[in-house]
mmCIF file of C-alpha atoms in Angstrom:
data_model
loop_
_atom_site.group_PDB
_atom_site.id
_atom_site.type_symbol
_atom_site.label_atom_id
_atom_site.label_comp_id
_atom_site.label_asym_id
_atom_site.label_seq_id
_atom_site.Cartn_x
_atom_site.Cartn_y
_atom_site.Cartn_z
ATOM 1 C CA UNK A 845 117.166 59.745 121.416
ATOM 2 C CA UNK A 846 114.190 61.371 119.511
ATOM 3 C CA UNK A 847 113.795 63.664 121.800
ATOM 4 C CA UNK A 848 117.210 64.812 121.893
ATOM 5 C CA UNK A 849 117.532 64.907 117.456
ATOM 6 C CA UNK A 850 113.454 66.749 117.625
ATOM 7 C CA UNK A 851 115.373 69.659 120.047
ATOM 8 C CA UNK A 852 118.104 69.792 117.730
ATOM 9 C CA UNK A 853 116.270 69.973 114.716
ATOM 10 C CA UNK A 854 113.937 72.732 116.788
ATOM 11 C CA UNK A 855 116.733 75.119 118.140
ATOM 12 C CA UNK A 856 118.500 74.333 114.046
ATOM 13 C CA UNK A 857 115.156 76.026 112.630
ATOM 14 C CA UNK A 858 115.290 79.021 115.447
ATOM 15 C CA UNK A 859 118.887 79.854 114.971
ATOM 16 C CA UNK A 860 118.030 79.915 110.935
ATOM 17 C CA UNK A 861 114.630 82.346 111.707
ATOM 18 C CA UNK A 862 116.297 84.492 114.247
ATOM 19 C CA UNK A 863 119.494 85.140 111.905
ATOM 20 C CA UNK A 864 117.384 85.995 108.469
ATOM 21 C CA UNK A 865 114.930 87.772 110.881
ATOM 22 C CA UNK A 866 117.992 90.220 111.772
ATOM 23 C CA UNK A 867 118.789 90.154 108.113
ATOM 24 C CA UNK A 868 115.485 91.302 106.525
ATOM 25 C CA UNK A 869 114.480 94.664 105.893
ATOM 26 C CA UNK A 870 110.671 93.588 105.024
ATOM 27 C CA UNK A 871 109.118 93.732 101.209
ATOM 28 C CA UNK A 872 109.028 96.857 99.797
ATOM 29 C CA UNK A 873 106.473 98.503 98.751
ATOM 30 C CA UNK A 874 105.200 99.264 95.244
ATOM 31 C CA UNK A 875 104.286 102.291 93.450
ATOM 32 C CA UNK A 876 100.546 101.944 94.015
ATOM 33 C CA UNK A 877 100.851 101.380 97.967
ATOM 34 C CA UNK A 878 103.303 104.408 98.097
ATOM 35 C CA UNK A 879 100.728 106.784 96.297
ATOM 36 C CA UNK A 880 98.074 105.416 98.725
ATOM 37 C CA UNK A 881 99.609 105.998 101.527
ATOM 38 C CA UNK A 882 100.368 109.355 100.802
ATOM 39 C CA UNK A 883 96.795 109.968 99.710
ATOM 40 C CA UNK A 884 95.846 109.371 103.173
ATOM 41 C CA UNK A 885 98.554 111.383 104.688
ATOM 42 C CA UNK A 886 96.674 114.295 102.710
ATOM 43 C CA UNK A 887 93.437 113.682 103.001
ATOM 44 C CA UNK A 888 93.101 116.542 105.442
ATOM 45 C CA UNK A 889 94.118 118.872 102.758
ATOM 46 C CA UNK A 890 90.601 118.174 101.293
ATOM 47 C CA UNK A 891 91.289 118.237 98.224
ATOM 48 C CA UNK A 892 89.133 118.176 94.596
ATOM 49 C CA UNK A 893 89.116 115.755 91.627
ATOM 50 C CA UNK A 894 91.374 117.657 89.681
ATOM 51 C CA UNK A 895 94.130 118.573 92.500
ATOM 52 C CA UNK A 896 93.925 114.642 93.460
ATOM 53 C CA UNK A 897 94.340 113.512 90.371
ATOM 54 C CA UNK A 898 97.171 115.489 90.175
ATOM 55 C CA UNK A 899 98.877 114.874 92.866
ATOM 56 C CA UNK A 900 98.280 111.392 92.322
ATOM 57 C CA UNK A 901 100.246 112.046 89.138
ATOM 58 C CA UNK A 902 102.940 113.567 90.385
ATOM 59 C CA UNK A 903 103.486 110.785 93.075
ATOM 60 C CA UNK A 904 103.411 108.001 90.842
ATOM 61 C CA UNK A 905 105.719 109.777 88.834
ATOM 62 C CA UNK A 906 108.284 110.503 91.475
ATOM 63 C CA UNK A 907 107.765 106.696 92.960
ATOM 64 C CA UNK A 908 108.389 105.524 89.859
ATOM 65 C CA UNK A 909 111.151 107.243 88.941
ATOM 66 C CA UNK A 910 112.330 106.879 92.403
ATOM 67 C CA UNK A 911 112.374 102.944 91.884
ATOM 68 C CA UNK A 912 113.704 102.853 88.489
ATOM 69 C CA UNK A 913 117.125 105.150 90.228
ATOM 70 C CA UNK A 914 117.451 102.612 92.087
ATOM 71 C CA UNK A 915 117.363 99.373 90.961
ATOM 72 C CA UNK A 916 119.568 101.077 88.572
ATOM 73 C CA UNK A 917 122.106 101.583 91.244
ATOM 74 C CA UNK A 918 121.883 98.302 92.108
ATOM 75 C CA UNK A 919 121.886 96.802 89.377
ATOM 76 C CA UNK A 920 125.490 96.848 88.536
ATOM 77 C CA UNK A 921 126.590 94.032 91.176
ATOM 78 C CA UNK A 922 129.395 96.589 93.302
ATOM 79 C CA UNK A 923 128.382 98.739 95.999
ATOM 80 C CA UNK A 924 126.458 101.716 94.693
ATOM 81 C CA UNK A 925 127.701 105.211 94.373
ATOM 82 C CA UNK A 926 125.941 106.632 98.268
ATOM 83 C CA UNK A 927 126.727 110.256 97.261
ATOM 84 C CA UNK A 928 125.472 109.589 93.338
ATOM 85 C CA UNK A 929 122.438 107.801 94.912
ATOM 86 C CA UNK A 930 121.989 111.064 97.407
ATOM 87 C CA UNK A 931 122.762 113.626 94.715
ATOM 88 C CA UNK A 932 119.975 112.109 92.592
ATOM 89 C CA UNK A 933 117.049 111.426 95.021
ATOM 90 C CA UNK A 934 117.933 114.992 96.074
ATOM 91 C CA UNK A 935 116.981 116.195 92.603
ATOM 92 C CA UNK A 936 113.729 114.332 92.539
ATOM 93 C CA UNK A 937 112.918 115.801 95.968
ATOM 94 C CA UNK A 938 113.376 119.217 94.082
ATOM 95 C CA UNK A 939 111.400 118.762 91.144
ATOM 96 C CA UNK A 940 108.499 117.140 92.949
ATOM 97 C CA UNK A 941 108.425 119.352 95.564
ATOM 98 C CA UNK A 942 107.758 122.362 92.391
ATOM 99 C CA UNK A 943 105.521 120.577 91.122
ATOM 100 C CA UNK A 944 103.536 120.210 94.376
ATOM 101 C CA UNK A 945 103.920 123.732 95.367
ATOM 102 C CA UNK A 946 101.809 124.434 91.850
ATOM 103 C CA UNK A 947 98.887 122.130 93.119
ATOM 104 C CA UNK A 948 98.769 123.048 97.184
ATOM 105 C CA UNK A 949 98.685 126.284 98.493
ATOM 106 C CA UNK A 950 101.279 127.896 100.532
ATOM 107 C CA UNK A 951 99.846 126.505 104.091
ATOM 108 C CA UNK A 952 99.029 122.970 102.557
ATOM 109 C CA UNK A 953 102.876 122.986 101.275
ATOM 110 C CA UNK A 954 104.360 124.379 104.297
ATOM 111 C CA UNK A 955 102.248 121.371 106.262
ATOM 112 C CA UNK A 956 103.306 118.812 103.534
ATOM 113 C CA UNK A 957 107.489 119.868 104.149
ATOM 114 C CA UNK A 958 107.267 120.411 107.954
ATOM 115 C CA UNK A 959 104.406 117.405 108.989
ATOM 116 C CA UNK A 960 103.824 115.039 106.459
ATOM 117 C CA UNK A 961 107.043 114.515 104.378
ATOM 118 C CA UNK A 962 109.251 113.466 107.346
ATOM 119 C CA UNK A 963 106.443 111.024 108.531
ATOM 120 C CA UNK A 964 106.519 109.071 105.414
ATOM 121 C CA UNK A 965 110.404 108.579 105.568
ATOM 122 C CA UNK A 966 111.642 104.711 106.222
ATOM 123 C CA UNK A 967 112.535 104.496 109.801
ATOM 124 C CA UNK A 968 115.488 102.463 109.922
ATOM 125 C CA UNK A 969 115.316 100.048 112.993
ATOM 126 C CA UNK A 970 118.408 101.591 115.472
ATOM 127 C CA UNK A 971 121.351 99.052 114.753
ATOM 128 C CA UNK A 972 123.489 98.162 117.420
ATOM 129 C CA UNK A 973 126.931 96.131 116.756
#
């Protein structure tokens, strides 16, 4: 008999884990870790104080804004707006990207758009159902 409830109880707790498992899309990260991570992404661009610190500046900014959009959007308790959501990330895209194209030169932007950029996007795991 104790045998029998310990099982149930055990295949109770892996049914729970494997259904939030499915349901989780991991922390996120913050500002800080974003900014970092691109910093690495560039470090082959090799470059100074000044153009680090900037670009360090213009991350943050962008992450920060980024994160501010969209708790926004979520915020209001409905199901956000996709296309308002899409319309505005597309701006900050934009306006970073200008600003970037002020601190790297033509072949460290061209590298940043074609190499870099797409290999910091989310991956979203391939959802069957």
């Amino acid at each position: 008999m104790k045998k029998q409830i310990a099982l149930s109880i055990l295949a109770l707790f892996l049914t729970i884990g494997f259904v939030s498992a499915q349901d989780q899309r991991g922390p996120r990260l913050t500002v800080e870790e974003r900014v970092k991570a691109v910093d690495e992404k560039l470090a082959d661009f090799k470059l100074d104080k000044d153009k680090q610190a900037k670009t360090d500046s213009v991350f943050t900014a962008y992450y920060t804004t980024m994160q501010k959009e969209r708790e926004a959007m979520m915020s209001g308790g409905a199901t956000p707006d996709r296309e308002a959501m899409r319309s505005k990330m597309l701006k900050l895209n934009i306006d970073r990207d200008e600003q970037l194209k002020q601190i790297f030169t033509d072949e460290q932007f061209k590298k940043w758009k074609d190499d870099i950029e797409p290999a910091l996007r989310p991956q979203r795991p391939n959802r069957q159902q």
